[in-house]
mmCIF file of C-alpha atoms (C1' of nucleotides) in Angstrom:
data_model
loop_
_atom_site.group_PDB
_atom_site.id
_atom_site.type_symbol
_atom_site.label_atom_id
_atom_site.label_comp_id
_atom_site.label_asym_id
_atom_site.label_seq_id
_atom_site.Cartn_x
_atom_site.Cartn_y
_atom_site.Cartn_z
ATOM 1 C CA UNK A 1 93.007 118.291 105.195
ATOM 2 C CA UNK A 2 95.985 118.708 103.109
ATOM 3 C CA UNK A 3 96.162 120.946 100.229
ATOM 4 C CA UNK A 4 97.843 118.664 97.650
ATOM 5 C CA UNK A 5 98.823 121.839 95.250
ATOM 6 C CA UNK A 6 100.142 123.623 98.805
ATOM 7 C CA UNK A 7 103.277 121.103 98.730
ATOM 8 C CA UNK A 8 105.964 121.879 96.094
ATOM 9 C CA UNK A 9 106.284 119.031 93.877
ATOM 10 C CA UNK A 10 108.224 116.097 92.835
ATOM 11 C CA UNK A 11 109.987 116.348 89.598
ATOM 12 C CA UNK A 12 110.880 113.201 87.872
ATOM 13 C CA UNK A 13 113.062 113.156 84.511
ATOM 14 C CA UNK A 14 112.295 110.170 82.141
ATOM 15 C CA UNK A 15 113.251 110.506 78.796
ATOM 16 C CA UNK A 16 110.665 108.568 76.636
ATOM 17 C CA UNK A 17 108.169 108.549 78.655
ATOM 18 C CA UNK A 18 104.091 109.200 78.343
ATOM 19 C CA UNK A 19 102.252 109.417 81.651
ATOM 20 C CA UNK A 20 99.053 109.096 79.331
ATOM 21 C CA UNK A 21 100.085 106.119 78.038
ATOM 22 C CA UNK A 22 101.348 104.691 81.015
ATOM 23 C CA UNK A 23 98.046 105.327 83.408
ATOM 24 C CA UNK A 24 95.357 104.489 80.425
ATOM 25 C CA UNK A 25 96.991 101.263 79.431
ATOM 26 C CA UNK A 26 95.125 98.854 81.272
ATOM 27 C CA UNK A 27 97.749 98.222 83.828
ATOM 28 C CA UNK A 28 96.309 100.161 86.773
ATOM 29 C CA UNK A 29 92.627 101.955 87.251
ATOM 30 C CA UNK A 30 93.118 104.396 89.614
ATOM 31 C CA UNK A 31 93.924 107.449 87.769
ATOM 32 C CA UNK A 32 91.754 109.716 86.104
ATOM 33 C CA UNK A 33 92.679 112.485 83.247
ATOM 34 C CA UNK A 34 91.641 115.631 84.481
ATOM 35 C CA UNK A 35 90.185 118.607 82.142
ATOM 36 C CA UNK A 36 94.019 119.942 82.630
ATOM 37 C CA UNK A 37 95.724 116.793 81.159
ATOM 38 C CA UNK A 38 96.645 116.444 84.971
ATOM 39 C CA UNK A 39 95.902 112.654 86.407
ATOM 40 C CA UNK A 40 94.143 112.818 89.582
ATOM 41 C CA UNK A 41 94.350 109.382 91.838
ATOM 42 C CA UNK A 42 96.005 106.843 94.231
ATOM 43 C CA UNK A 43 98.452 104.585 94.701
ATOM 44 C CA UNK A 44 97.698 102.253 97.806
ATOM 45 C CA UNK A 45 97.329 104.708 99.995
ATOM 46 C CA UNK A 46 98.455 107.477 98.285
ATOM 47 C CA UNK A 47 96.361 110.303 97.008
ATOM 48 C CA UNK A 48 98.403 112.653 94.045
ATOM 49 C CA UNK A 49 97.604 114.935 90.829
ATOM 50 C CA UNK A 50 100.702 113.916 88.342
ATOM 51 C CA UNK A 51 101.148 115.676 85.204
ATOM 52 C CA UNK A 52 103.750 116.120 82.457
ATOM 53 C CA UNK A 53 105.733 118.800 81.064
ATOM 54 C CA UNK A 54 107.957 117.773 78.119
ATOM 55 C CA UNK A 55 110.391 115.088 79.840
ATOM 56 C CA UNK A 56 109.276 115.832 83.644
ATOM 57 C CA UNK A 57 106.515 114.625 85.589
ATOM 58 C CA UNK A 58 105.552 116.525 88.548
ATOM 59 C CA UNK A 59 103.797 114.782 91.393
ATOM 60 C CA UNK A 60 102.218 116.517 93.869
ATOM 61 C CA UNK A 61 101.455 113.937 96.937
ATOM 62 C CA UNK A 62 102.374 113.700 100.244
ATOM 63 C CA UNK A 63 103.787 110.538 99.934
ATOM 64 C CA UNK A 64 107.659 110.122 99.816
ATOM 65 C CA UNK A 65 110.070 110.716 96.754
ATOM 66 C CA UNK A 66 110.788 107.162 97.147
ATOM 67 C CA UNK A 67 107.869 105.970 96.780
ATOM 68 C CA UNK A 68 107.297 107.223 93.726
ATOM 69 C CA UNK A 69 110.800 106.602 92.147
ATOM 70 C CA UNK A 70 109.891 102.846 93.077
ATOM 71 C CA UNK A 71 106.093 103.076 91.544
ATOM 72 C CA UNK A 72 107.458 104.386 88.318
ATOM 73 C CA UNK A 73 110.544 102.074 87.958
ATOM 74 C CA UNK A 74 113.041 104.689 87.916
ATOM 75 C CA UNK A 75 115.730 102.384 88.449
ATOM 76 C CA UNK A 76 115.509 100.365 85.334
ATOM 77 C CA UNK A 77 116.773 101.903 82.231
ATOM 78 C CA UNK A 78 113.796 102.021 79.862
ATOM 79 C CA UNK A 79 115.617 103.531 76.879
ATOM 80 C CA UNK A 80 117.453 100.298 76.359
ATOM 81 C CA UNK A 81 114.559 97.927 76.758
ATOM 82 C CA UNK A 82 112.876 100.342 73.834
ATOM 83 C CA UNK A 83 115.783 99.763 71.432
ATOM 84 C CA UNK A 84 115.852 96.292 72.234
ATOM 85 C CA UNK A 85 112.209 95.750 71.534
ATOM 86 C CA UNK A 86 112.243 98.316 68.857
ATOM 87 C CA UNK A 87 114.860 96.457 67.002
ATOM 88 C CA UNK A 88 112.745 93.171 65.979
ATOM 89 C CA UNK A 89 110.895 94.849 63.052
ATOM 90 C CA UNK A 90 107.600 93.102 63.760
ATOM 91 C CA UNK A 91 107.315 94.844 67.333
ATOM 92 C CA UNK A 92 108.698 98.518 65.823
ATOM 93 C CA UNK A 93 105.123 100.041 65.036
ATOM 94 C CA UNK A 94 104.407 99.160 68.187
ATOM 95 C CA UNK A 95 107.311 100.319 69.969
ATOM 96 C CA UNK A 96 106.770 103.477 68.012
ATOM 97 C CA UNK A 97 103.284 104.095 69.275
ATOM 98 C CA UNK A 98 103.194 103.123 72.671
ATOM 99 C CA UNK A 99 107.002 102.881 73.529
ATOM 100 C CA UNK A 100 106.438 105.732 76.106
ATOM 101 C CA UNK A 101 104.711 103.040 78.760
ATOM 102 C CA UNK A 102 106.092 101.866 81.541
ATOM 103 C CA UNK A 103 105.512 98.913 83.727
ATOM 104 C CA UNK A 104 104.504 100.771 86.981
ATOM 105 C CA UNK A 105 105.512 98.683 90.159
ATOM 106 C CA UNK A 106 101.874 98.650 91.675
ATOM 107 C CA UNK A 107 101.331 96.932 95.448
ATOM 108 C CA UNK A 108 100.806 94.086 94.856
ATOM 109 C CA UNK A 109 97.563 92.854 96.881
ATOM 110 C CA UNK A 110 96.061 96.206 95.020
ATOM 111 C CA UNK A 111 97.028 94.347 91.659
ATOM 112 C CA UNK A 112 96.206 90.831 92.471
ATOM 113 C CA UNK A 113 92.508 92.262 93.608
ATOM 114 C CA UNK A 114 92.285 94.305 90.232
ATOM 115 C CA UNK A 115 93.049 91.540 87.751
ATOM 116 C CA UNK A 116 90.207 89.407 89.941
ATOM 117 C CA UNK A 117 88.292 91.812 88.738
ATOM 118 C CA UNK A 118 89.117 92.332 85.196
ATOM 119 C CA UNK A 119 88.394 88.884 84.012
ATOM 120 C CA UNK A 120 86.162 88.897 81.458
ATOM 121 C CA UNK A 121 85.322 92.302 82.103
ATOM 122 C CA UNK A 122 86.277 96.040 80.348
ATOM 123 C CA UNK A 123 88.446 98.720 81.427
ATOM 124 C CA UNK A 124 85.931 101.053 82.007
ATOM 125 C CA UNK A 125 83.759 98.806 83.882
ATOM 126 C CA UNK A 126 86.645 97.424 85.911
ATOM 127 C CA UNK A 127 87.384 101.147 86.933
ATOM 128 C CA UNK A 128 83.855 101.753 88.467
ATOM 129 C CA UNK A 129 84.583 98.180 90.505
ATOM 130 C CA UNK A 130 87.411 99.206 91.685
ATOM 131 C CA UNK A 131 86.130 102.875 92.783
ATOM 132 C CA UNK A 132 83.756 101.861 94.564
ATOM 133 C CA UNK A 133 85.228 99.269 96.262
ATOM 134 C CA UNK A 134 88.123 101.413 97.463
ATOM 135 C CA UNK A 135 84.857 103.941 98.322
ATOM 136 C CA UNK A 136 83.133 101.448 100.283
ATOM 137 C CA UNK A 137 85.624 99.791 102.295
ATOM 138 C CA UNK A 138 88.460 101.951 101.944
ATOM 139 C CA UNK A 139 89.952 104.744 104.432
ATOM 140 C CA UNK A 140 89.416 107.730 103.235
ATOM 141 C CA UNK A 141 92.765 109.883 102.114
ATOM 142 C CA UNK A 142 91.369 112.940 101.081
ATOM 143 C CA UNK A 143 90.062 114.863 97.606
ATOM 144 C CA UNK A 144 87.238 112.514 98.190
ATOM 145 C CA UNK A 145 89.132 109.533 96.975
ATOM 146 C CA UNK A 146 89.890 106.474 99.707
ATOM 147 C CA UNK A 147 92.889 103.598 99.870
ATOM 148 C CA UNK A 148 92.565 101.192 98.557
ATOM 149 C CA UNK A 149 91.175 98.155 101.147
ATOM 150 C CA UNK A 150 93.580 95.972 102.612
ATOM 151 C CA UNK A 151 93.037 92.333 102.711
ATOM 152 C CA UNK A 152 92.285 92.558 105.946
ATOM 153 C CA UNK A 153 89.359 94.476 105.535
ATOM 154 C CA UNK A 154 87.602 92.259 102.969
ATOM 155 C CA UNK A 155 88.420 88.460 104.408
ATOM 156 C CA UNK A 156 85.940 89.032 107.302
ATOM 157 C CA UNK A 157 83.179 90.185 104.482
ATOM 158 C CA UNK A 158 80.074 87.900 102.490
ATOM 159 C CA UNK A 159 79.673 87.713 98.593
ATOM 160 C CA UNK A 160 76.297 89.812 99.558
ATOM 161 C CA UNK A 161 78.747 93.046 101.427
ATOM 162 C CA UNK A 162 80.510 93.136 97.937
ATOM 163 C CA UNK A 163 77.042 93.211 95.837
ATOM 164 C CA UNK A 164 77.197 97.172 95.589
ATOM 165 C CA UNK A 165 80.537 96.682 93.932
ATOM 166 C CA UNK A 166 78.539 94.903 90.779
ATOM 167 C CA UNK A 167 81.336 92.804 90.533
ATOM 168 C CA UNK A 168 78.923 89.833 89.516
ATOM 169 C CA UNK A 169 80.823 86.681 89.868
ATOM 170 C CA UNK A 170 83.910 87.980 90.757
ATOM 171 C CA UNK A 171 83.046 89.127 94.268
ATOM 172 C CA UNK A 172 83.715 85.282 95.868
ATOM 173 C CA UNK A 173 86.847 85.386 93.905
ATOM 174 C CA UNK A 174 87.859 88.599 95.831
ATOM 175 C CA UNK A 175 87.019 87.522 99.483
ATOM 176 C CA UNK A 176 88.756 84.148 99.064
ATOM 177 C CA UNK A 177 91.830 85.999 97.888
ATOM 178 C CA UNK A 178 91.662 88.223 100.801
ATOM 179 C CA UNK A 179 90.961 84.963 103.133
ATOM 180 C CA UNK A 180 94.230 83.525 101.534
ATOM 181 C CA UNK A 181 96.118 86.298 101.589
ATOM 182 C CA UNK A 182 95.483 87.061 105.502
ATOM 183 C CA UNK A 183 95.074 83.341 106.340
ATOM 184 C CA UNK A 184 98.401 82.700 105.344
ATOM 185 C CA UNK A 185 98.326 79.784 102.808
ATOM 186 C CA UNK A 186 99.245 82.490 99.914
ATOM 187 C CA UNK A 187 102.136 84.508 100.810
ATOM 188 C CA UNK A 188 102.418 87.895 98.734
ATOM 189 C CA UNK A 189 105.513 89.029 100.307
ATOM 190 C CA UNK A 190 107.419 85.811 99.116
ATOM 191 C CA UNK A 191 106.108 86.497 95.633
ATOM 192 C CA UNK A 192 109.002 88.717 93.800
ATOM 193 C CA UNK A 193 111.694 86.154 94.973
ATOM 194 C CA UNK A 194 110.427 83.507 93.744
ATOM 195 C CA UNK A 195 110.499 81.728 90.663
ATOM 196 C CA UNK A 196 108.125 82.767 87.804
ATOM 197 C CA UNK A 197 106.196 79.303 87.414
ATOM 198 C CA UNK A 198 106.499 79.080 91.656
ATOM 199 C CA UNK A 199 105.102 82.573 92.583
ATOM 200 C CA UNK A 200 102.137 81.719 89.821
ATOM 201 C CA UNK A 201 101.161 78.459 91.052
ATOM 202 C CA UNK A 202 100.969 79.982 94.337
ATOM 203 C CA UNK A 203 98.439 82.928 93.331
ATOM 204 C CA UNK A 204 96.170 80.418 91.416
ATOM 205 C CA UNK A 205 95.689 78.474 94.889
ATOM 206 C CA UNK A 206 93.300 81.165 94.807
ATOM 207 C CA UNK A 207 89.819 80.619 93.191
ATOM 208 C CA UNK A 208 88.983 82.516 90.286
ATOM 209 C CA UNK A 209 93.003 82.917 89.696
ATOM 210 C CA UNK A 210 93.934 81.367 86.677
ATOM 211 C CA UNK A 211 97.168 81.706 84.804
ATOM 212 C CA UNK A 212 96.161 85.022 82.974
ATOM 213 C CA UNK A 213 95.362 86.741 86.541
ATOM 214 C CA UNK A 214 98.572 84.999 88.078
ATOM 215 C CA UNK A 215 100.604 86.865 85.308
ATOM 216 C CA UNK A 216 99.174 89.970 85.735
ATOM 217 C CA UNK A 217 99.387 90.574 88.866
ATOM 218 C CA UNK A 218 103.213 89.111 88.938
ATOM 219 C CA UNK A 219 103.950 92.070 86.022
ATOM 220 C CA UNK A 220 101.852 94.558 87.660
ATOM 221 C CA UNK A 221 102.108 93.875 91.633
ATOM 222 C CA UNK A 222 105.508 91.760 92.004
ATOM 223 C CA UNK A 223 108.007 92.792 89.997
ATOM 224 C CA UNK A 224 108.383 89.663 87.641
ATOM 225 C CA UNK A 225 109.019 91.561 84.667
ATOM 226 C CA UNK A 226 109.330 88.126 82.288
ATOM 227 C CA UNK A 227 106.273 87.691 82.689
ATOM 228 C CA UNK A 228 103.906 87.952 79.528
ATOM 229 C CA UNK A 229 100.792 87.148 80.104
ATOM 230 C CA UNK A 230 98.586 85.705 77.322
ATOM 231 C CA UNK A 231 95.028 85.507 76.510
ATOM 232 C CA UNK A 232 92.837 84.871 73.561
ATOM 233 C CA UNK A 233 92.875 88.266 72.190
ATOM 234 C CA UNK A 234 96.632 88.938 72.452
ATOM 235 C CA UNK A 235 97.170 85.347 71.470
ATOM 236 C CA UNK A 236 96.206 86.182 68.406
ATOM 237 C CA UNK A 237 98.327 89.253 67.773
ATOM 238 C CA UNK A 238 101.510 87.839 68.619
ATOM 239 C CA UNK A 239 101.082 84.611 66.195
ATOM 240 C CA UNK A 240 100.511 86.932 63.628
ATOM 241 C CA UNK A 241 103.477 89.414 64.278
ATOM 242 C CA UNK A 242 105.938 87.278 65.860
ATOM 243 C CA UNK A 243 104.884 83.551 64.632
ATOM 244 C CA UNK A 244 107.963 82.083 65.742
ATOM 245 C CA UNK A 245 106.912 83.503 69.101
ATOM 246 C CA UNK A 246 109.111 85.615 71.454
ATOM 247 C CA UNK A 247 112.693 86.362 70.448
ATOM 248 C CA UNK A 248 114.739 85.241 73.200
ATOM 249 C CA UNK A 249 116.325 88.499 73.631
ATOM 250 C CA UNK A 250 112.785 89.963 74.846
ATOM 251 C CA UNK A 251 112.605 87.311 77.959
ATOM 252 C CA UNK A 252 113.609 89.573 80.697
ATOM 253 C CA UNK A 253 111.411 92.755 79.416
ATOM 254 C CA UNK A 254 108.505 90.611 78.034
ATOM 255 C CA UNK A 255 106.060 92.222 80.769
ATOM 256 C CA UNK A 256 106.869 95.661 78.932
ATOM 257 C CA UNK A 257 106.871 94.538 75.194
ATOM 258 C CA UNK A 258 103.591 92.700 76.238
ATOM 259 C CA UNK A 259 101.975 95.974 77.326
ATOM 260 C CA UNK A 260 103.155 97.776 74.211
ATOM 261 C CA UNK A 261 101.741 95.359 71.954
ATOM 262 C CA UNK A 262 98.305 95.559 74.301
ATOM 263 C CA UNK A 263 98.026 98.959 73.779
ATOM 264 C CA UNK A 264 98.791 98.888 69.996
ATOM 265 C CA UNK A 265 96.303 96.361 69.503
ATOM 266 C CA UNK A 266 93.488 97.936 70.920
ATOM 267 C CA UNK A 267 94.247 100.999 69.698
ATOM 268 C CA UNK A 268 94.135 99.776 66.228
ATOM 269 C CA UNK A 269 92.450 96.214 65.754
ATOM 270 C CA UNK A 270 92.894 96.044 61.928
ATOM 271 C CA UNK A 271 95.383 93.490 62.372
ATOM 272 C CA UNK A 272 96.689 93.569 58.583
ATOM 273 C CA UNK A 273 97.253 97.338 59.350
ATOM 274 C CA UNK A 274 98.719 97.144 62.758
ATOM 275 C CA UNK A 275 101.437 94.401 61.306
ATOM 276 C CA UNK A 276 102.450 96.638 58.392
ATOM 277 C CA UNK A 277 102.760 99.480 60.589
ATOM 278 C CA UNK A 278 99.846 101.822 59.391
ATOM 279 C CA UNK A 279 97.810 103.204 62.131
ATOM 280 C "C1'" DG B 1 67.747 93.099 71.499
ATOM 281 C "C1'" DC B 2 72.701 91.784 70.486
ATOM 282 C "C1'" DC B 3 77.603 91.507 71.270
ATOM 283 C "C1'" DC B 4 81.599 92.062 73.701
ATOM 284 C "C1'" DA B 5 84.755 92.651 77.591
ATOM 285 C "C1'" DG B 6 92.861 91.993 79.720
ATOM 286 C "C1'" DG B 7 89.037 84.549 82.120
ATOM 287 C "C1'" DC B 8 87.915 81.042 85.030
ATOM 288 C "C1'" DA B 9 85.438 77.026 87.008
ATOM 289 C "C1'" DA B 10 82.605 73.312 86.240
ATOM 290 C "C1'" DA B 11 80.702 70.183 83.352
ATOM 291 C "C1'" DC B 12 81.123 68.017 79.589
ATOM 292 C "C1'" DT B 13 83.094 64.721 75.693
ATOM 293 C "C1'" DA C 1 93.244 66.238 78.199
ATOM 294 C "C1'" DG C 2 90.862 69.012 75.360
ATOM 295 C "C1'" DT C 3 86.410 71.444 74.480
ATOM 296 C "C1'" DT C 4 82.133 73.832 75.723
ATOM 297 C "C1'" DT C 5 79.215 76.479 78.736
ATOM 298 C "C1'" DG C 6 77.698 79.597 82.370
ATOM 299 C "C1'" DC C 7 78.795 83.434 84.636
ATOM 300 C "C1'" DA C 8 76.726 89.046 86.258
ATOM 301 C "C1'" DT C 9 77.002 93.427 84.530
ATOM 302 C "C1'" DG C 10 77.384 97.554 81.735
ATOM 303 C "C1'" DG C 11 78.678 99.951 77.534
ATOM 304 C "C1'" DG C 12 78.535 100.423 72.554
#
DNA sequence: GCCCAGGCAAACT
DNA sequence: AGTTTGCATGGG
């Protein structure tokens, strides 16, 4: 096996940026804060440690620079999306706290099955789910920690295989995806170029995906970053800090103001403090 | 015990 | 077409 800490690592510069942030959000739930500060996880198939030092990350993985260039959106100029978001005053407390996020570009099967999972369900629970499912049907990749499974892998399975996931309900809801998604009547690789409201009617021919999954799994696995998905809970922040709803100038980086104002939120759910910018 | 959790489907008015 | 209810499970 491999030594990950044998290969000399990549060195990314963002400006900005919080790896914290970024991999405890609640956008992906594969990576794990080490006793270091270090990350330790996957990406698909993709073991790595990551860590930050000032303005760098370092990644030590075996997988390509590219790779991870694409998985942390190097290409799109965060700075600017965090003045433009920072500039509408009801979004600059949380631009302040948790402007150091960024929308990773996640595969997009591996986000579609997560978000099946996190319906009404919590982080930390959805990151046992997910562990062991990549544990049980995954190939191994090392460290102890396994790919996640392929489609592929799950269509051929029963609601019963998937019962020492503990997904509960979910678990039909996964294996139909993966029937879909294999089968051929949902098409993931035709996702990112298609329209929004297209590419999410398509993901909720799936049972169990409903318009909240759809979105998250467009943001999170397909690149549509105008997506902003809603439920109850951020609902309810946005009408009370942006009542006229979004500013038009936020459409093509709502995915990334969304997940600012997610993290925010649950990181202070006095709402009469979070809106007057005192947590 | 109780309540909640990055919702959705099915069964109701 | 809008509203309510059940859902499986674990953590606080």
């Amino acid at each position: 096996m491999q030594q990950l800490s044998a290969l000399s690592p990549l060195r990314l510069c963002l400006p900005g940026f919080s790896l914290a942030q970024t991999l405890c959000c609640g956008q992906a739930f594969r990576w794990r804060e080490q006793e270091d500060g270090s990350f330790l996880g996957a990406a698909g198939a993709h073991r790595a440690v990551i860590r930050q030092r000032g303005e760098e990350i370092l990644i030590e993985s075996d997988a390509s620079p590219a790779f991870w260039e694409n998985y942390f959106d190097c290409r799109t100029d965060y700075e600017a999306i965090r003045r433009t978001v920072a500039s509408i005053p009801a979004l600059e407390p949380a631009c302040r706290f948790a402007g150091g996020i960024r929308v990773l570009r996640q595969d997009g099967w591996e986000a579609l099955a997560s978000f099946i999972i996190s319906q009404n369900n919590n982080i930390k629970r959805i990151t046992g789910i997910i562990e062991r499912l990549c544990c049980q049907f995954g190939e191994p990749i090392g460290g102890g920690l396994c790919a996640f499974p392929p489609p592929e892998r799950l269509a051929g399975l029963s609601p019963e295989d998937l019962a020492p996931l503990r997904s509960g309900f979910r678990a039909r809801y996964l294996i139909d995806a993966a029937r879909q998604v294999t089968g051929g009547t949902v098409d993931l690789a035709a996702l990112p170029a298609l329209p929004t409201a297209e590419a999410r009617a398509e993901l909720m021919k799936i049972v169990g995906v409903g318009k909240k999954v759809a979105d998250c799994a467009l943001l999170f696995g397909f690149g549509h970053g105008d997506c902003f998905p809603v439920d109850v809970w951020i609902g309810r922040a946005l009408a009370e800090l942006l009542p006229e709803g979004l500013p038009p100038s936020l459409a093509p980086c709502a995915g990334i103001a969304q997940q600012m104002i997610f993290h925010y939120m649950r990181a202070c759910p006095d709402r009469a403090a979070a809106k007057a910018g005192e947590c």
